[in-house]
Tab-separated table of C-alpha atoms in Angstrom:
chain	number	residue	atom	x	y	z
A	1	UNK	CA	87.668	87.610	136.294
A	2	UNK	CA	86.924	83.923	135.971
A	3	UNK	CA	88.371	80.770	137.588
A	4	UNK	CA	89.512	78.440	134.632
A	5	UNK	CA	91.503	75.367	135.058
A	6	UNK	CA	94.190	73.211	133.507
A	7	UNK	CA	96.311	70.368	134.117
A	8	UNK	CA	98.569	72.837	136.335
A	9	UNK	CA	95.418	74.005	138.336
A	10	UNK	CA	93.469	76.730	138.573
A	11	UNK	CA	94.192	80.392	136.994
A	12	UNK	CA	92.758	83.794	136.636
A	13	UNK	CA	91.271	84.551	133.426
A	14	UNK	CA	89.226	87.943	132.109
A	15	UNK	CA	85.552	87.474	132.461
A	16	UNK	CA	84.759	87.888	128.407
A	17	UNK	CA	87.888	86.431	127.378
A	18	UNK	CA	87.625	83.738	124.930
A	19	UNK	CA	90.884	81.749	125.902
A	20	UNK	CA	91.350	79.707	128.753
A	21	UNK	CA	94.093	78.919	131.509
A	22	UNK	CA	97.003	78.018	129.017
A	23	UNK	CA	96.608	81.147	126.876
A	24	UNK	CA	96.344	83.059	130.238
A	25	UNK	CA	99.484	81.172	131.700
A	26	UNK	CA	101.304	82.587	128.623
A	27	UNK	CA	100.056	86.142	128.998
A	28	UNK	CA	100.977	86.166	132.935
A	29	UNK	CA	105.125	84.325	131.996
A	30	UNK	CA	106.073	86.136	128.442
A	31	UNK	CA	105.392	89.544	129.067
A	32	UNK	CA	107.806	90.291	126.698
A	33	UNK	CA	108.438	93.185	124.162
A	34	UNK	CA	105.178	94.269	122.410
A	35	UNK	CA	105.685	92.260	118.901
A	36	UNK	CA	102.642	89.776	119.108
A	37	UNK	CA	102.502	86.318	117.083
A	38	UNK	CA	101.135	87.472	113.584
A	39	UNK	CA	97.847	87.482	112.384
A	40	UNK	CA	98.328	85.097	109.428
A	41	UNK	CA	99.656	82.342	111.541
A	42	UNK	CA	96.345	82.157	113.670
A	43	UNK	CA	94.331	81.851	110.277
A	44	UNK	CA	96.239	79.464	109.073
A	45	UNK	CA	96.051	77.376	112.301
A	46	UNK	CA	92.303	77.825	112.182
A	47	UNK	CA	92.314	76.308	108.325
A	48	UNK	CA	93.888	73.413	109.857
A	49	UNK	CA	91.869	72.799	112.935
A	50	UNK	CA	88.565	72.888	110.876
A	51	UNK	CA	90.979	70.760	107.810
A	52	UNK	CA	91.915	68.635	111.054
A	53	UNK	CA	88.177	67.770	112.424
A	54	UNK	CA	86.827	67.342	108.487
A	55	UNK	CA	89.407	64.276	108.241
A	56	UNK	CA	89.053	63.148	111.554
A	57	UNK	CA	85.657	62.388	111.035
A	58	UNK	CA	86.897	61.008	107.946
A	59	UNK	CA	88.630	58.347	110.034
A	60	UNK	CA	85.916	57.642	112.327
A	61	UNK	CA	88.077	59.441	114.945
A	62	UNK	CA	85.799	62.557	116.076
A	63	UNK	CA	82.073	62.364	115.641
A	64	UNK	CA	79.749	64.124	113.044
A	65	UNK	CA	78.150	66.906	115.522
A	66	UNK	CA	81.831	67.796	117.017
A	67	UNK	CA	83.241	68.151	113.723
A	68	UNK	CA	80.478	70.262	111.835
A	69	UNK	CA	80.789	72.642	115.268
A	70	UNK	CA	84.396	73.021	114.962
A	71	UNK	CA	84.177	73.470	111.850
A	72	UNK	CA	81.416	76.197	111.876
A	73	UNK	CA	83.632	77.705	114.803
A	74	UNK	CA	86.588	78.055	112.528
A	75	UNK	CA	84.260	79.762	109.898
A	76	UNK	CA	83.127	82.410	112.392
A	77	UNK	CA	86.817	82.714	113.552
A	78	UNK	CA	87.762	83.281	110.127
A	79	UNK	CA	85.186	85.504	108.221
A	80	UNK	CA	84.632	87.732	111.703
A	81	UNK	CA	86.726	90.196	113.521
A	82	UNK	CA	88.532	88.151	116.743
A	83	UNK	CA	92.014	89.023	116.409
A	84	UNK	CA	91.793	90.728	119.979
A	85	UNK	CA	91.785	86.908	120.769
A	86	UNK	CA	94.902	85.788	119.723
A	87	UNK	CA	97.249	88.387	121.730
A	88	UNK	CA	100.235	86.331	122.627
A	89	UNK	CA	103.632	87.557	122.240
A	90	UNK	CA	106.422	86.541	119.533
A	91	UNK	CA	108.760	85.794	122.750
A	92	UNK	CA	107.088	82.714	123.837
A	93	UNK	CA	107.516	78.543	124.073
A	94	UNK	CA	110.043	78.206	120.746
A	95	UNK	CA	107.913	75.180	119.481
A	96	UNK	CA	104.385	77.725	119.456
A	97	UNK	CA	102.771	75.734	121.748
A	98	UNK	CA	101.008	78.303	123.647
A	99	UNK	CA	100.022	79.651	120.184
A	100	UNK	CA	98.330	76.568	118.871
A	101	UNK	CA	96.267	76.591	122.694
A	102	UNK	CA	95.437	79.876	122.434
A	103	UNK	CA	93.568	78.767	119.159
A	104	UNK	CA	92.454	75.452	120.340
A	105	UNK	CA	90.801	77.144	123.417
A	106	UNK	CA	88.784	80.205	121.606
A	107	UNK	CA	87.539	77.695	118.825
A	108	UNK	CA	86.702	75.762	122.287
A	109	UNK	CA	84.787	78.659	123.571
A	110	UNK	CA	83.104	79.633	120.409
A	111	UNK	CA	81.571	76.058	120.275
A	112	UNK	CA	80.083	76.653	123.531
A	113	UNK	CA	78.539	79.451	122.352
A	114	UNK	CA	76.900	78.221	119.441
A	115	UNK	CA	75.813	74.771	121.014
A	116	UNK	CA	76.410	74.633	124.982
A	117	UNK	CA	74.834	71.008	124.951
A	118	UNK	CA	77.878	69.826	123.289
A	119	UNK	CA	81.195	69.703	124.890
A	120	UNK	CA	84.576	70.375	122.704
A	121	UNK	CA	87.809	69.976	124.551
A	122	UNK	CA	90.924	72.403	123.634
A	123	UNK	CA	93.010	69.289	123.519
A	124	UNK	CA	90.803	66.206	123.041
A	125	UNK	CA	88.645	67.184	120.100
A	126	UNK	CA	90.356	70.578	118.846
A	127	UNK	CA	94.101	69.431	118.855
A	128	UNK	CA	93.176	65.574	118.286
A	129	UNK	CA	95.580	64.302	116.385
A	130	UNK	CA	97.694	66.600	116.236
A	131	UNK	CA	100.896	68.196	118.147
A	132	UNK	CA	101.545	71.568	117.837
A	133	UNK	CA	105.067	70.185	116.811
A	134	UNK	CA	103.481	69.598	113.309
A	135	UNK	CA	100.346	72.009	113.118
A	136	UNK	CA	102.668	75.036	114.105
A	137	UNK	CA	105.342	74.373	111.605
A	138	UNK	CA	102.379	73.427	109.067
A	139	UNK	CA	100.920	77.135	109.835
A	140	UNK	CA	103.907	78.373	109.455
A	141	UNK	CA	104.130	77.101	105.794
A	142	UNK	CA	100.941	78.026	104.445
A	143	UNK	CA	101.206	81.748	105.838
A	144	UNK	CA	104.255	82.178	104.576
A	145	UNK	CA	102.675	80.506	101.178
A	146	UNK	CA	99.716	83.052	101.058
A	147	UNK	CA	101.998	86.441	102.348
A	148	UNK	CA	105.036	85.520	99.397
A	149	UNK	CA	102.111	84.972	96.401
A	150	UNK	CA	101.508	88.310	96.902
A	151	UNK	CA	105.324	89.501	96.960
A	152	UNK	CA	105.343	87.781	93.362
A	153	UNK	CA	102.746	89.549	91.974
A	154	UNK	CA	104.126	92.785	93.239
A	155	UNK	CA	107.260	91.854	91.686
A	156	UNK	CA	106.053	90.656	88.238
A	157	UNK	CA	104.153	94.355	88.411
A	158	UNK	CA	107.832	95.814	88.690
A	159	UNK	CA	108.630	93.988	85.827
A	160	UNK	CA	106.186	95.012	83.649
A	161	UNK	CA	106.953	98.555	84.820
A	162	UNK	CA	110.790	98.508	83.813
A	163	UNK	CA	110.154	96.974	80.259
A	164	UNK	CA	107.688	100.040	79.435
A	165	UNK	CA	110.343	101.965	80.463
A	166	UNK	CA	112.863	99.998	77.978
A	167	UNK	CA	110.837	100.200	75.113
A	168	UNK	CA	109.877	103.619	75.856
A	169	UNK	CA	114.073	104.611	76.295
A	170	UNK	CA	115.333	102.344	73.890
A	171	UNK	CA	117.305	105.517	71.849
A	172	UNK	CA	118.391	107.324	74.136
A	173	UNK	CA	122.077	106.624	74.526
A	174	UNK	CA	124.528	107.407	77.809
A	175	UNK	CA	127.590	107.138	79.186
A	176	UNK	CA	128.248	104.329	81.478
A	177	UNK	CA	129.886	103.920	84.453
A	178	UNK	CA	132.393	101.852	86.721
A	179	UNK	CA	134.405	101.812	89.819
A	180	UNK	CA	131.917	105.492	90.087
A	181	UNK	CA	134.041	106.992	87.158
A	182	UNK	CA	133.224	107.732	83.252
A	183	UNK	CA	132.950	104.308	81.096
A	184	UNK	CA	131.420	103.233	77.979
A	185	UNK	CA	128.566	104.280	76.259
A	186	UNK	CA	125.056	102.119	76.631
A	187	UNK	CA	121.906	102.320	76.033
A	188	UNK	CA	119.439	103.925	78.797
A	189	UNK	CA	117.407	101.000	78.127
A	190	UNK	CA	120.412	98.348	78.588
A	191	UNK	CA	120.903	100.040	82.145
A	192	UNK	CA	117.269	99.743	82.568
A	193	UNK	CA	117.191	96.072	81.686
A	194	UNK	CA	119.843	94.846	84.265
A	195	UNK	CA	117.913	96.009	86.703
A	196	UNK	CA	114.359	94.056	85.194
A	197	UNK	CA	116.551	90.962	84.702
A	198	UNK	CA	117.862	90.870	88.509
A	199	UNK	CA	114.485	90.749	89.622
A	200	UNK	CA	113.361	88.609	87.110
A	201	UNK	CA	115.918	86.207	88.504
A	202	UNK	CA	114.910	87.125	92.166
A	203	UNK	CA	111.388	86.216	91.143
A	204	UNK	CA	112.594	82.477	89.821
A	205	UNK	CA	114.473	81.875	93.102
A	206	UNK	CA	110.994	83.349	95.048
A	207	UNK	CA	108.854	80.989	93.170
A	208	UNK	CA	111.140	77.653	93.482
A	209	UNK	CA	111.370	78.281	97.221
A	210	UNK	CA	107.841	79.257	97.770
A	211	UNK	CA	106.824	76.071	95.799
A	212	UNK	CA	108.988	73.953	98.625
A	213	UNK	CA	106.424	75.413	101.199
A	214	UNK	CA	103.341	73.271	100.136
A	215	UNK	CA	104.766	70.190	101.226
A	216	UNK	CA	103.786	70.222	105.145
A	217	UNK	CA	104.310	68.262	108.229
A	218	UNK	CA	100.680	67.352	109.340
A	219	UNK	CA	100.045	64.662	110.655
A	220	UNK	CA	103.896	63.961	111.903
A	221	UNK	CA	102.844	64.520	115.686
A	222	UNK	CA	105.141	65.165	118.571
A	223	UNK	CA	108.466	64.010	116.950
A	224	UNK	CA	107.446	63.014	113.265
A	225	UNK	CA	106.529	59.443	114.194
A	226	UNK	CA	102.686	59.958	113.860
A	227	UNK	CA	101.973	58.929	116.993
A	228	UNK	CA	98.066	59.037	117.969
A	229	UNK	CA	97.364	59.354	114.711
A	230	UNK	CA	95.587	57.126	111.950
A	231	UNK	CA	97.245	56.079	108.660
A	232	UNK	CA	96.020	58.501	105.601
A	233	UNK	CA	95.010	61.216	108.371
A	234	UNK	CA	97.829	63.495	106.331
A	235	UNK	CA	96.766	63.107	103.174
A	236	UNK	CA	93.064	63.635	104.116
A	237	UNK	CA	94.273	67.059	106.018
A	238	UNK	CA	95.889	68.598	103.021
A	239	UNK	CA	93.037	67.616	100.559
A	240	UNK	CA	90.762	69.533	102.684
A	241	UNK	CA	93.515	72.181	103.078
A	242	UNK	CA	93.834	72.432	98.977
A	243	UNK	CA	89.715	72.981	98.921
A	244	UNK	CA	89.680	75.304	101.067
A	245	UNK	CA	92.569	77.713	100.094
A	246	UNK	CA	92.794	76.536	96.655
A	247	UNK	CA	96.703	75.393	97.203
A	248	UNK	CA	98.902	72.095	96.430
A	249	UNK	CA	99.190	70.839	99.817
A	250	UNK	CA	100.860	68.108	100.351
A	251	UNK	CA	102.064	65.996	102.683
A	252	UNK	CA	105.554	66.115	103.799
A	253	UNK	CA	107.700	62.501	102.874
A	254	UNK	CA	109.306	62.810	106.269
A	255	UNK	CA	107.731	64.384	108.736
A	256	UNK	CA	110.849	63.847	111.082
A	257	UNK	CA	112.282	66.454	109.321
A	258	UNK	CA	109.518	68.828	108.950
A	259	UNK	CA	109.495	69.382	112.352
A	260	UNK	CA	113.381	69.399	113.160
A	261	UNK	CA	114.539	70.989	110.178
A	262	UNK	CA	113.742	75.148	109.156
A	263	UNK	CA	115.750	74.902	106.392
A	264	UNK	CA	112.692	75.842	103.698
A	265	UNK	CA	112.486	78.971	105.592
A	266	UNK	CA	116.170	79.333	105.159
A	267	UNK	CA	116.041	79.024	101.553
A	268	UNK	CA	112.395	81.628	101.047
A	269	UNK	CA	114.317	84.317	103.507
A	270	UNK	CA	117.504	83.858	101.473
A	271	UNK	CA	115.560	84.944	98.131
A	272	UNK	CA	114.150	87.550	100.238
A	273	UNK	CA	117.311	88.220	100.615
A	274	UNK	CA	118.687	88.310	96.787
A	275	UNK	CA	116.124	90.559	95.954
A	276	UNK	CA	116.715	92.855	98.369
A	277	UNK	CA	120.073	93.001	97.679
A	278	UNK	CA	118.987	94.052	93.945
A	279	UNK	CA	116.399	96.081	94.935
A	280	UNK	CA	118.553	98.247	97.232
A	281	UNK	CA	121.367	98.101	94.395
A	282	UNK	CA	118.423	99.730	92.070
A	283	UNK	CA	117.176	102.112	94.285
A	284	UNK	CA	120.408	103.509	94.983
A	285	UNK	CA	121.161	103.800	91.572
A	286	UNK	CA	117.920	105.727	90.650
A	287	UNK	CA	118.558	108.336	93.046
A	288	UNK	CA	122.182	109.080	92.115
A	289	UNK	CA	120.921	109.313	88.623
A	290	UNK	CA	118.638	111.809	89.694
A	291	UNK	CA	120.583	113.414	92.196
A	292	UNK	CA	120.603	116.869	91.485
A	293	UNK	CA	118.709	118.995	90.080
A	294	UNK	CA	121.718	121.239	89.190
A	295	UNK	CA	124.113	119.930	91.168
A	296	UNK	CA	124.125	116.353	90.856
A	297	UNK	CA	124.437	113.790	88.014
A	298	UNK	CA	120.360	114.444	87.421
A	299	UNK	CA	120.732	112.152	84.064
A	300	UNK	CA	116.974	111.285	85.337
A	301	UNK	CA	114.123	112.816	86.959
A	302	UNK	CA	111.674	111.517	89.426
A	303	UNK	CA	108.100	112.325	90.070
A	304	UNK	CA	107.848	114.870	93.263
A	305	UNK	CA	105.086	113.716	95.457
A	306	UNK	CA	106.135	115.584	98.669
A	307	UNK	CA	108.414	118.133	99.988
A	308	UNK	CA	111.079	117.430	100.431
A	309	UNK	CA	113.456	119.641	103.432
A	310	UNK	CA	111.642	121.219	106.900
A	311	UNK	CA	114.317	124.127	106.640
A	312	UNK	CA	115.028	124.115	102.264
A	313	UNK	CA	111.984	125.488	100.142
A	314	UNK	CA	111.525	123.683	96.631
A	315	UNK	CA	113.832	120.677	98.013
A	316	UNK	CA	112.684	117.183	96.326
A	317	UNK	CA	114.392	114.075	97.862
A	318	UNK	CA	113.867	110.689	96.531
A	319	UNK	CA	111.888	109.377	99.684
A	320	UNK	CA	111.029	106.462	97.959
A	321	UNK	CA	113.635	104.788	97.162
A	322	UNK	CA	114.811	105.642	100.469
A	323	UNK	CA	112.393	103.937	101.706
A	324	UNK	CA	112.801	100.654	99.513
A	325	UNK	CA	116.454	100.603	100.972
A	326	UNK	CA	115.163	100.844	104.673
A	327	UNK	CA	113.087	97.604	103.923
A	328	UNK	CA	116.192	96.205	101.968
A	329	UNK	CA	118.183	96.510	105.164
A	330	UNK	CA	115.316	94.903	107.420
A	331	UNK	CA	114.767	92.240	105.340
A	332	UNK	CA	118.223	91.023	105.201
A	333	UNK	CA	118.557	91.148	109.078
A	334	UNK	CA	115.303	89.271	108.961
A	335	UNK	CA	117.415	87.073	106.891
A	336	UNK	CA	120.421	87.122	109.499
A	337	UNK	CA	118.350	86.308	112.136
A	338	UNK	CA	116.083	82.799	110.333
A	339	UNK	CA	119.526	81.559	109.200
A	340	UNK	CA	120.867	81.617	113.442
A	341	UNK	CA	117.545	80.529	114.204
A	342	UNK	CA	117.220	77.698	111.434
A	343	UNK	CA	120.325	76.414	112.260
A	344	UNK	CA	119.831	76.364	115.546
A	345	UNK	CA	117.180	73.166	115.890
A	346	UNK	CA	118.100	70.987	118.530
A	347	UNK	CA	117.203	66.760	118.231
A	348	UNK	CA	113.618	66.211	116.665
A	349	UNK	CA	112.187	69.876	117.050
A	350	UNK	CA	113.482	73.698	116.505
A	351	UNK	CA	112.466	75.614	119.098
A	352	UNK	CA	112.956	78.879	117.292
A	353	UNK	CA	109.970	78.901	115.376
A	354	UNK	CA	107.786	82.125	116.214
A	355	UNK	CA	110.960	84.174	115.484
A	356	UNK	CA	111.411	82.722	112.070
A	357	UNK	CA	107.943	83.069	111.222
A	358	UNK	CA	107.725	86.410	112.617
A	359	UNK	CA	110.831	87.775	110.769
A	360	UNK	CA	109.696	85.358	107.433
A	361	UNK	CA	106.510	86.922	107.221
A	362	UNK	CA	107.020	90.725	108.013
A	363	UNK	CA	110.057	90.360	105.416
A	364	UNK	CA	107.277	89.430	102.646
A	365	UNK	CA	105.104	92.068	103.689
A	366	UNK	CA	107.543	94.741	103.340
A	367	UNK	CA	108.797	93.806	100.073
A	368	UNK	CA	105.659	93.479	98.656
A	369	UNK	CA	104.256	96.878	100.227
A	370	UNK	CA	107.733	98.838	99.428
A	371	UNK	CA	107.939	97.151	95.731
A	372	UNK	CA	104.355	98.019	95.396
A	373	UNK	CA	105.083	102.312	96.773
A	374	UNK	CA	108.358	102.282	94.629
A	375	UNK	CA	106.504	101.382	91.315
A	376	UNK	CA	103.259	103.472	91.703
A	377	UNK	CA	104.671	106.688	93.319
A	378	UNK	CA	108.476	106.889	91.041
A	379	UNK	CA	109.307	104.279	88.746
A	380	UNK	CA	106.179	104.594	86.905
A	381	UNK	CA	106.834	108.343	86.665
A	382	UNK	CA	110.796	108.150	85.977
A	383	UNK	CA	112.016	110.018	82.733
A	384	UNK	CA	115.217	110.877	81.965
A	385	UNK	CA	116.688	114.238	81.121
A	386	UNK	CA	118.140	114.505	77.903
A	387	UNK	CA	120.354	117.693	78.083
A	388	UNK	CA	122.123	115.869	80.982
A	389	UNK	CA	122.478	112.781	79.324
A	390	UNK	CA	123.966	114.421	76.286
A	391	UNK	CA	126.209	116.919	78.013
A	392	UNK	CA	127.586	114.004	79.971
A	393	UNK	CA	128.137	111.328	77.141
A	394	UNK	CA	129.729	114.545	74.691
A	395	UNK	CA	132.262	115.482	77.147
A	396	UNK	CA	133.362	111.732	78.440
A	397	UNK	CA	136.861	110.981	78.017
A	398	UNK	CA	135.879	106.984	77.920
A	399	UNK	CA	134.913	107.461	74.458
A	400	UNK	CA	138.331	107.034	73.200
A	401	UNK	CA	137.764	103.556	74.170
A	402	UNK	CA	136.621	102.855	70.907
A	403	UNK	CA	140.376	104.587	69.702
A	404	UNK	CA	142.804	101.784	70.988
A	405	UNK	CA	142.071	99.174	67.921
A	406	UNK	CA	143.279	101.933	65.638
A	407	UNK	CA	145.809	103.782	67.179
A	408	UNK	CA	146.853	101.777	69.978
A	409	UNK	CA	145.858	101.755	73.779
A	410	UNK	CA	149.257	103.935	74.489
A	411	UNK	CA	148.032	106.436	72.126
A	412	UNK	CA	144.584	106.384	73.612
A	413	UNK	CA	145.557	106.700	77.180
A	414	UNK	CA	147.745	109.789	76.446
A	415	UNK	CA	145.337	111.573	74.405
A	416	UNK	CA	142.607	110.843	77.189
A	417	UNK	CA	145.142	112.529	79.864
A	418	UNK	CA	146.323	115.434	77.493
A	419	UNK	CA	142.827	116.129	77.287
A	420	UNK	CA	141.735	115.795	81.099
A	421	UNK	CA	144.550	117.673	81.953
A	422	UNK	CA	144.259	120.572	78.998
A	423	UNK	CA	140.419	120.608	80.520
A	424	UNK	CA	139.588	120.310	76.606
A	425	UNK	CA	137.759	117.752	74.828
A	426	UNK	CA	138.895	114.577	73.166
A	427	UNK	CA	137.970	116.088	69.764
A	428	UNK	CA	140.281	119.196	70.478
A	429	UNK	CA	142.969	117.332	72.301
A	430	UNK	CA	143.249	115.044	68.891
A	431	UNK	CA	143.366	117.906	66.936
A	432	UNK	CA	146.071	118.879	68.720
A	433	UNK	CA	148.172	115.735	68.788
A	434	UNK	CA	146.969	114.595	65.560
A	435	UNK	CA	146.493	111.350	66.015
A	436	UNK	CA	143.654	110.848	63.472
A	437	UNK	CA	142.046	112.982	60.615
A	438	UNK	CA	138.738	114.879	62.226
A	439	UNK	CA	136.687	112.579	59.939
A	440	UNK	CA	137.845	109.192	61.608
A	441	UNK	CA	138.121	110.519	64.920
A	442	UNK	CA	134.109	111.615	64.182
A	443	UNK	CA	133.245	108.256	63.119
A	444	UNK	CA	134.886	106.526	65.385
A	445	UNK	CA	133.753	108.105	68.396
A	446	UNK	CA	129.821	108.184	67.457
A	447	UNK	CA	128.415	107.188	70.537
A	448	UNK	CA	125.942	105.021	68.761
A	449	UNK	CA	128.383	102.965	67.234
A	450	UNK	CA	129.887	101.922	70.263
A	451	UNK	CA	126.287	100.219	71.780
């Protein structure tokens, strides 16, 4: 151990750690579940420290040899394995604090070791001009940013997926279904393309409220005034910011807001939400389609990547769309829990940040790995099976739906129940009541003139 010291005093810290006394401090008070503050938030934070020293040399605020080390010591932070240095727990300070210390004191200690002569302060040179009031919440943003473009792309894969299928499925004609009993006929690919247009939608609402993330709070300080820092500071920041990540940063109009308000993280989560809503709609369908094989509606098949019973030989379950409902259900807790926490800000700061960004950020992840499984290992694969889709849409009692404009919906109804309760078909039950020649009952009741 080493002695290191704060404004508090003195504190124990490991010999070869790179943090000092505050990240310590938080290690020794929050030992708290094992759920750590993620990954993406520290590289973020290290973008805008080295974004941070870049324009405060700009503004004649930190010296040219202090900002090209910071900067270098964000580099080899960035392209080099250190995330053993960032190990403080989800369950900490609400505003991050201890987060954005634990990253202003290892870029402090990897200075040192590239140039000892030249002495960078955690707070005076790392964190000048900055709070962690605005750089935590400005993290926060571009994470979630980086994590959701790759939800979209997983998404507009899924697309692409289910219109193959539509053009590949475009003949086949079913029966439909509502209230879980016999309806009209549709297409297989109309049933197909509800499910591509949902997401479609879900990808719309993704996009707008990823595209509300870019503006950020830099430069807003401890309670959005700007205090301690110099006029244009912001806009230098997010320049440097949209270099480096190749982003439209910009800064936020008020800043006040940015770091009282969470309600952008309100509005991602909740399209998180509507898409897993339809996604756990669509995966639920699929495998009731395909439940089965012989005892089920099995009107589709999926692919069979892995046994699927411990006890039942020859057994194949539709594990992936389980799975994609699992997420479905953690991602709309996720979403329970932002909208408590977002609403939950208190004067000029929310305090609940590490949850949200926590909950934000393993919500995109899962979508975007789960969408990702669901298309490779069964949607690509899906096909339906024709002699259940035909048995099915011959033996429907729904078709005399297409009945009532020509002999009346009285008529229909009781030759629909005559023939449910004869356990006969439509065809024989009208033969038997005579309602319509067997030529017009034919043409009427073509499945593909219904469609």
């Amino acid at each position: 151990m080493r002695i290191e010291k704060d404004s508090m005093g003195e504190v124990e810290v490991p010999e070869n750690a790179l943090w000092k006394a505050q990240t310590q401090r938080s290690l020794n008070n929050f030992k708290i579940g094992k759920e750590k503050i993620p990954y993406e938030i520290i590289v973020a934070l290290l973008h805008i420290k080295k974004a941070c020293a870049k324009a405060n040399y700009d503004k004649n605020n930190l010296d040219e040899k202090r900002k090209d080390l910071i900067v270098k010591a964000c580099d080899k932070l960035l392209n080099d394995n250190y995330i053993s240095s960032f190990p403080l727990s989800v369950w900490q300070t609400g505003s991050g604090t201890q987060t954005n210390m634990n990253v202003n004191e290892v870029i402090s200690s990897i200075c040192k070791e590239i140039d000892p002569s030249i002495d960078i302060h955690p707070n005076d040179h790392v964190n000048k001009s900055q709070s962690t009031n605005d750089t935590f919440p400005s993290a926060m943003h571009i994470a979630t940013i980086i994590e959701t473009n790759k939800t979209i792309k997983s998404i507009e894969k899924i697309i692409e997926t289910f219109k193959k299928l539509e053009k590949d499925y475009k003949d086949i004609v079913k029966i439909g279904r509502t209230h879980l009993q016999d309806a009209v006929p549709l297409r297989l690919s109309d049933e197909l393309s509800a499910y591509r247009y949902s997401i479609e939608k879900d990808l719309y609402y993704i996009k707008s409220a990823n595209d509300n993330l870019k503006e950020i709070p830099v430069g807003g300080s401890a309670v959005g005034s700007g205090l301690n820092v110099k006029e244009g500071f912001d806009k230098s920041v997010c320049n440097y910011l949209k270099e480096d990540l190749g982003i439209e940063i910009k800064p936020m109009n008020n800043k006040f807001f940015g770091l009282s308000s969470k309600s952008v993280f309100s509005n991602i989560n909740g399209s998180y939400n509507s898409l897993a809503t339809d996604l756990f709609k669509i995966a639920n369908d699929i495998r009731y389609l395909s439940s089965g094989p012989r005892c089920g509606l099995g009107e589709l098949e999926i692919p069979a990547n892995e046994p699927g019973s411990s006890i039942m030989p020859g057994k194949v379950n539709p594990t992936q769309a389980e799975a994609l409902i699992q997420v479905c259900a953690q991602v709309m807790g996720n979403n329970t829990t932002v909208t408590v926490a977002a609403s939950s800000g208190n004067f000029e700061l929310n305090v609940f940040m590490p949850v949200i960004i926590y909950n934000t950020l393993q919500s995109a992840r899962l979508l975007t790995d789960s969408i990702d499984s669901f298309n490779k290992n069964l949607l690509i694969g899906l096909k339906p099976n024709y002699e259940k889709i035909d048995y099915f849409l011959k033996n429907s009692l729904m078709l005399v739906t297409a009945l009532s404009p020509y002999i009346g919906y009285d008529k229909a109804s009781s030759l629909a129940k005559y023939a449910h309760k004869e356990k006969i078909t439509l065809k024989e039950a009208n033969l038997k009541l005579n309602y319509l020649s067997e030529e017009e009952f034919d043409r009427l009741t073509d499945p593909k003139n219904m469609i």
